[in-house]
């Protein structure tokens, strides 16, 4: 009896395997249209959720502030190379903040000023990606910054002068200082105009962008009135 029972159990096991196999085959073969329909619906849901999440971040406003951190390349690390780029909106919210992979060998990280370390750049994005994304964000908007020409230079970008607000150059700001002819540092303006201490050690591009923005907003009315009275002169092309 024990031998027969063992053989019966073996047969039942084989039958069960066969039944399970047939059921799985039916599931794979049955109603392919429905399976594809559900798969497509799920993909559309995932896509819409992803788009919703990506669009739920801080708004890109008509006034933005930009600041970058550099590392040094070349002999002695004297040439600037973009390492981090940050953009905040008019509400002081961070719209963009990315570390950027250098396109040349870094010879001086300038850690005491830039705050940039090798580990930061390992998770950086390609330079061309940062350049494209920043251009898109800034397009047609007023951009505030401090000595901002250096930031545009390392980004390899240009921006219409009429849309640039540079806190290092605005005459009304400089006239409040003891030496208005000397280009003031952002650190000096922050302390003098806002009563805020910044850049006590390593710099932070997000913080510096926010400080430049606060200074601009404090003088915004007078700044824009002055700009409206002195619009940029367009150069006329000479006929050859």
Tab-separated table of C-alpha atoms in Angstrom:
chain	number	residue	atom	x	y	z
A	1	UNK	CA	0.000	0.000	0.000
A	2	UNK	CA	2.782	2.355	0.851
A	3	UNK	CA	4.365	1.826	-2.570
A	4	UNK	CA	1.060	2.446	-4.343
A	5	UNK	CA	0.445	5.571	-2.262
A	6	UNK	CA	3.852	6.937	-3.138
A	7	UNK	CA	3.222	6.348	-6.819
A	8	UNK	CA	-0.211	7.986	-6.567
A	9	UNK	CA	1.256	11.075	-4.905
A	10	UNK	CA	3.823	11.277	-7.660
A	11	UNK	CA	1.115	11.083	-10.327
A	12	UNK	CA	-0.984	13.737	-8.588
A	13	UNK	CA	2.046	16.025	-8.407
A	14	UNK	CA	2.657	15.660	-12.131
A	15	UNK	CA	-1.017	16.302	-12.895
A	16	UNK	CA	-0.950	19.458	-10.776
A	17	UNK	CA	2.115	20.730	-12.613
A	18	UNK	CA	0.369	20.168	-15.919
A	19	UNK	CA	-2.789	21.977	-14.770
A	20	UNK	CA	-0.824	24.964	-13.479
A	21	UNK	CA	1.138	25.094	-16.731
A	22	UNK	CA	-2.082	25.137	-18.788
A	23	UNK	CA	-3.587	27.865	-16.599
A	24	UNK	CA	-0.507	30.035	-16.999
A	25	UNK	CA	-0.566	29.460	-20.740
A	26	UNK	CA	-4.184	30.592	-20.886
A	27	UNK	CA	-3.349	33.727	-18.924
A	28	UNK	CA	-0.576	34.576	-21.348
A	29	UNK	CA	-2.646	33.822	-24.440
A	30	UNK	CA	-6.038	34.988	-23.248
A	31	UNK	CA	-7.354	38.487	-23.972
A	32	UNK	CA	-4.131	40.110	-25.243
A	33	UNK	CA	-6.068	43.236	-26.170
A	34	UNK	CA	-7.197	43.778	-22.583
A	35	UNK	CA	-3.674	43.261	-21.260
A	36	UNK	CA	-2.274	45.808	-23.687
A	37	UNK	CA	-5.095	48.183	-22.841
A	38	UNK	CA	-4.312	48.046	-19.137
A	39	UNK	CA	-0.585	48.377	-19.805
A	40	UNK	CA	-1.145	51.477	-21.930
A	41	UNK	CA	-3.478	53.007	-19.342
A	42	UNK	CA	-0.923	52.466	-16.603
A	43	UNK	CA	1.809	54.074	-18.696
A	44	UNK	CA	-0.393	57.121	-19.290
A	45	UNK	CA	-1.151	57.405	-15.569
A	46	UNK	CA	2.549	57.146	-14.683
A	47	UNK	CA	3.355	59.792	-17.289
A	48	UNK	CA	0.705	62.211	-16.009
A	49	UNK	CA	1.867	61.760	-12.406
A	50	UNK	CA	5.463	62.408	-13.440
A	51	UNK	CA	4.480	65.564	-15.342
A	52	UNK	CA	2.383	66.778	-12.415
A	53	UNK	CA	5.267	66.272	-10.003
A	54	UNK	CA	7.719	68.047	-12.293
A	55	UNK	CA	5.381	71.030	-12.736
A	56	UNK	CA	4.561	71.375	-9.053
A	57	UNK	CA	7.930	72.913	-8.166
A	58	UNK	CA	8.685	76.598	-7.550
A	59	UNK	CA	7.383	78.920	-10.249
A	60	UNK	CA	9.639	80.560	-12.806
A	61	UNK	CA	8.807	84.227	-12.244
A	62	UNK	CA	9.500	87.300	-14.371
A	63	UNK	CA	12.254	88.284	-11.933
A	64	UNK	CA	14.950	85.701	-11.171
A	65	UNK	CA	18.305	85.826	-9.403
A	66	UNK	CA	21.366	83.929	-10.609
A	67	UNK	CA	24.629	83.004	-8.924
A	68	UNK	CA	27.398	80.549	-9.788
A	69	UNK	CA	30.360	78.959	-8.059
A	70	UNK	CA	33.605	78.362	-9.934
A	71	UNK	CA	36.597	76.087	-9.673
A	72	UNK	CA	40.000	76.804	-11.202
A	73	UNK	CA	41.432	75.174	-14.308
A	74	UNK	CA	44.632	75.670	-16.243
A	75	UNK	CA	48.074	76.417	-14.846
A	76	UNK	CA	47.729	77.531	-11.244
A	77	UNK	CA	43.947	77.215	-11.418
A	78	UNK	CA	43.570	80.849	-12.448
A	79	UNK	CA	40.897	80.269	-15.109
A	80	UNK	CA	37.264	80.025	-14.021
A	81	UNK	CA	35.231	76.887	-14.708
A	82	UNK	CA	31.548	76.520	-13.835
A	83	UNK	CA	30.973	74.117	-10.933
A	84	UNK	CA	27.550	75.060	-9.573
A	85	UNK	CA	24.694	77.203	-10.839
A	86	UNK	CA	21.737	78.357	-8.761
A	87	UNK	CA	18.592	80.307	-9.643
A	88	UNK	CA	15.922	81.596	-7.253
A	89	UNK	CA	12.577	83.175	-8.093
A	90	UNK	CA	11.141	86.465	-6.859
A	91	UNK	CA	9.793	84.709	-3.752
A	92	UNK	CA	13.268	83.473	-2.851
A	93	UNK	CA	12.443	79.883	-3.762
A	94	UNK	CA	15.116	77.772	-5.419
A	95	UNK	CA	14.125	77.149	-9.021
A	96	UNK	CA	17.385	75.529	-10.101
A	97	UNK	CA	20.476	74.310	-8.269
A	98	UNK	CA	22.891	71.944	-9.972
A	99	UNK	CA	26.523	70.939	-9.712
A	100	UNK	CA	28.169	70.846	-13.127
A	101	UNK	CA	30.803	68.494	-14.489
A	102	UNK	CA	33.912	70.438	-15.529
A	103	UNK	CA	34.966	70.193	-19.159
A	104	UNK	CA	38.637	70.513	-18.187
A	105	UNK	CA	40.828	69.108	-15.436
A	106	UNK	CA	40.324	70.992	-12.167
A	107	UNK	CA	43.618	72.307	-10.814
A	108	UNK	CA	42.195	74.306	-7.902
A	109	UNK	CA	38.858	73.599	-6.242
A	110	UNK	CA	39.045	76.903	-4.327
A	111	UNK	CA	37.210	75.158	-1.493
A	112	UNK	CA	37.670	78.012	0.983
A	113	UNK	CA	35.590	80.245	-1.309
A	114	UNK	CA	33.602	78.010	-3.657
A	115	UNK	CA	32.702	75.297	-1.163
A	116	UNK	CA	33.129	72.868	-4.058
A	117	UNK	CA	34.727	69.489	-3.409
A	118	UNK	CA	35.488	66.604	-5.789
A	119	UNK	CA	32.495	64.652	-4.488
A	120	UNK	CA	30.118	67.431	-5.518
A	121	UNK	CA	31.264	67.304	-9.119
A	122	UNK	CA	30.964	63.521	-9.293
A	123	UNK	CA	27.191	63.943	-9.147
A	124	UNK	CA	27.214	66.934	-11.476
A	125	UNK	CA	25.329	67.205	-14.754
A	126	UNK	CA	27.017	67.796	-18.145
A	127	UNK	CA	27.919	71.413	-18.899
A	128	UNK	CA	25.831	71.528	-22.081
A	129	UNK	CA	22.779	70.306	-20.170
A	130	UNK	CA	23.183	72.997	-17.519
A	131	UNK	CA	23.736	75.627	-20.194
A	132	UNK	CA	20.572	74.639	-22.075
A	133	UNK	CA	18.409	74.433	-18.961
A	134	UNK	CA	19.606	77.761	-17.560
A	135	UNK	CA	19.092	79.507	-20.901
A	136	UNK	CA	15.523	78.230	-21.035
A	137	UNK	CA	14.728	79.344	-17.463
A	138	UNK	CA	16.204	82.830	-17.854
A	139	UNK	CA	14.786	83.533	-21.306
A	140	UNK	CA	12.760	86.794	-21.472
A	141	UNK	CA	13.026	87.329	-17.705
A	142	UNK	CA	14.758	89.970	-15.594
A	143	UNK	CA	17.911	88.434	-14.114
A	144	UNK	CA	19.404	89.798	-10.892
A	145	UNK	CA	22.960	89.051	-9.824
A	146	UNK	CA	26.186	90.497	-8.480
A	147	UNK	CA	28.966	91.108	-11.021
A	148	UNK	CA	26.768	88.877	-13.094
A	149	UNK	CA	28.862	89.209	-16.235
A	150	UNK	CA	31.238	86.624	-14.750
A	151	UNK	CA	28.391	84.148	-14.291
A	152	UNK	CA	27.201	84.560	-17.866
A	153	UNK	CA	30.784	84.194	-19.046
A	154	UNK	CA	31.363	80.815	-17.366
A	155	UNK	CA	27.936	79.678	-18.559
A	156	UNK	CA	28.799	80.683	-22.112
A	157	UNK	CA	25.537	82.635	-22.309
A	158	UNK	CA	24.414	86.159	-23.100
A	159	UNK	CA	21.324	87.989	-21.888
A	160	UNK	CA	19.724	91.233	-23.090
A	161	UNK	CA	21.288	94.128	-21.116
A	162	UNK	CA	17.834	95.653	-20.594
A	163	UNK	CA	16.881	92.528	-18.605
A	164	UNK	CA	19.956	92.482	-16.344
A	165	UNK	CA	19.981	93.991	-12.843
A	166	UNK	CA	23.528	93.950	-11.458
A	167	UNK	CA	23.813	94.904	-7.787
A	168	UNK	CA	27.527	95.594	-8.242
A	169	UNK	CA	26.867	98.357	-10.771
A	170	UNK	CA	23.644	100.129	-9.798
A	171	UNK	CA	24.546	103.747	-9.058
A	172	UNK	CA	21.956	104.336	-6.320
A	173	UNK	CA	23.364	101.406	-4.347
A	174	UNK	CA	26.944	102.552	-4.666
A	175	UNK	CA	26.073	106.096	-3.615
A	176	UNK	CA	25.096	104.793	-0.171
A	177	UNK	CA	28.662	103.565	0.419
A	178	UNK	CA	31.724	105.410	1.711
A	179	UNK	CA	33.579	104.809	-1.543
A	180	UNK	CA	30.984	104.828	-4.360
A	181	UNK	CA	33.644	104.615	-7.064
A	182	UNK	CA	34.852	101.229	-5.858
A	183	UNK	CA	32.884	98.170	-6.946
A	184	UNK	CA	31.297	96.820	-3.747
A	185	UNK	CA	31.314	93.158	-2.811
A	186	UNK	CA	28.030	91.363	-2.221
A	187	UNK	CA	29.206	90.766	1.338
A	188	UNK	CA	29.567	94.516	1.899
A	189	UNK	CA	26.164	95.326	0.397
A	190	UNK	CA	24.471	92.602	2.442
A	191	UNK	CA	25.883	94.025	5.668
A	192	UNK	CA	25.391	97.689	4.743
A	193	UNK	CA	21.894	97.479	3.228
A	194	UNK	CA	20.337	94.414	4.858
A	195	UNK	CA	22.256	94.087	8.100
A	196	UNK	CA	23.089	90.506	7.160
A	197	UNK	CA	26.431	88.736	7.484
A	198	UNK	CA	27.238	86.394	4.591
A	199	UNK	CA	30.285	84.650	3.141
A	200	UNK	CA	31.937	84.178	6.518
A	201	UNK	CA	33.642	81.148	5.023
A	202	UNK	CA	32.681	79.066	2.013
A	203	UNK	CA	30.216	80.718	-0.355
A	204	UNK	CA	26.767	79.330	-1.148
A	205	UNK	CA	25.375	80.234	-4.567
A	206	UNK	CA	21.751	79.827	-3.451
A	207	UNK	CA	22.261	82.175	-0.511
A	208	UNK	CA	24.162	84.704	-2.627
A	209	UNK	CA	21.391	84.702	-5.242
A	210	UNK	CA	18.798	85.312	-2.517
A	211	UNK	CA	20.809	88.210	-1.070
A	212	UNK	CA	21.209	89.873	-4.479
A	213	UNK	CA	17.469	89.460	-5.006
A	214	UNK	CA	16.631	91.052	-1.638
A	215	UNK	CA	18.830	94.039	-2.427
A	216	UNK	CA	17.184	94.469	-5.823
A	217	UNK	CA	13.671	94.235	-4.373
A	218	UNK	CA	14.540	96.860	-1.766
A	219	UNK	CA	15.451	99.299	-4.542
A	220	UNK	CA	13.179	97.901	-7.257
A	221	UNK	CA	10.890	100.914	-7.684
A	222	UNK	CA	13.714	103.436	-8.055
A	223	UNK	CA	15.721	101.001	-10.162
A	224	UNK	CA	12.923	100.422	-12.664
A	225	UNK	CA	12.025	104.125	-12.793
A	226	UNK	CA	15.620	104.943	-13.648
A	227	UNK	CA	15.664	102.258	-16.343
A	228	UNK	CA	12.450	103.578	-17.884
A	229	UNK	CA	13.925	107.086	-18.061
A	230	UNK	CA	17.185	105.844	-19.593
A	231	UNK	CA	16.304	103.054	-22.024
A	232	UNK	CA	19.182	101.275	-23.718
A	233	UNK	CA	20.266	103.047	-26.851
A	234	UNK	CA	20.183	100.912	-29.935
A	235	UNK	CA	23.062	101.266	-32.321
A	236	UNK	CA	22.126	102.114	-35.873
A	237	UNK	CA	23.782	100.069	-38.568
A	238	UNK	CA	25.744	102.084	-41.091
A	239	UNK	CA	24.946	101.569	-44.723
A	240	UNK	CA	27.909	100.265	-46.607
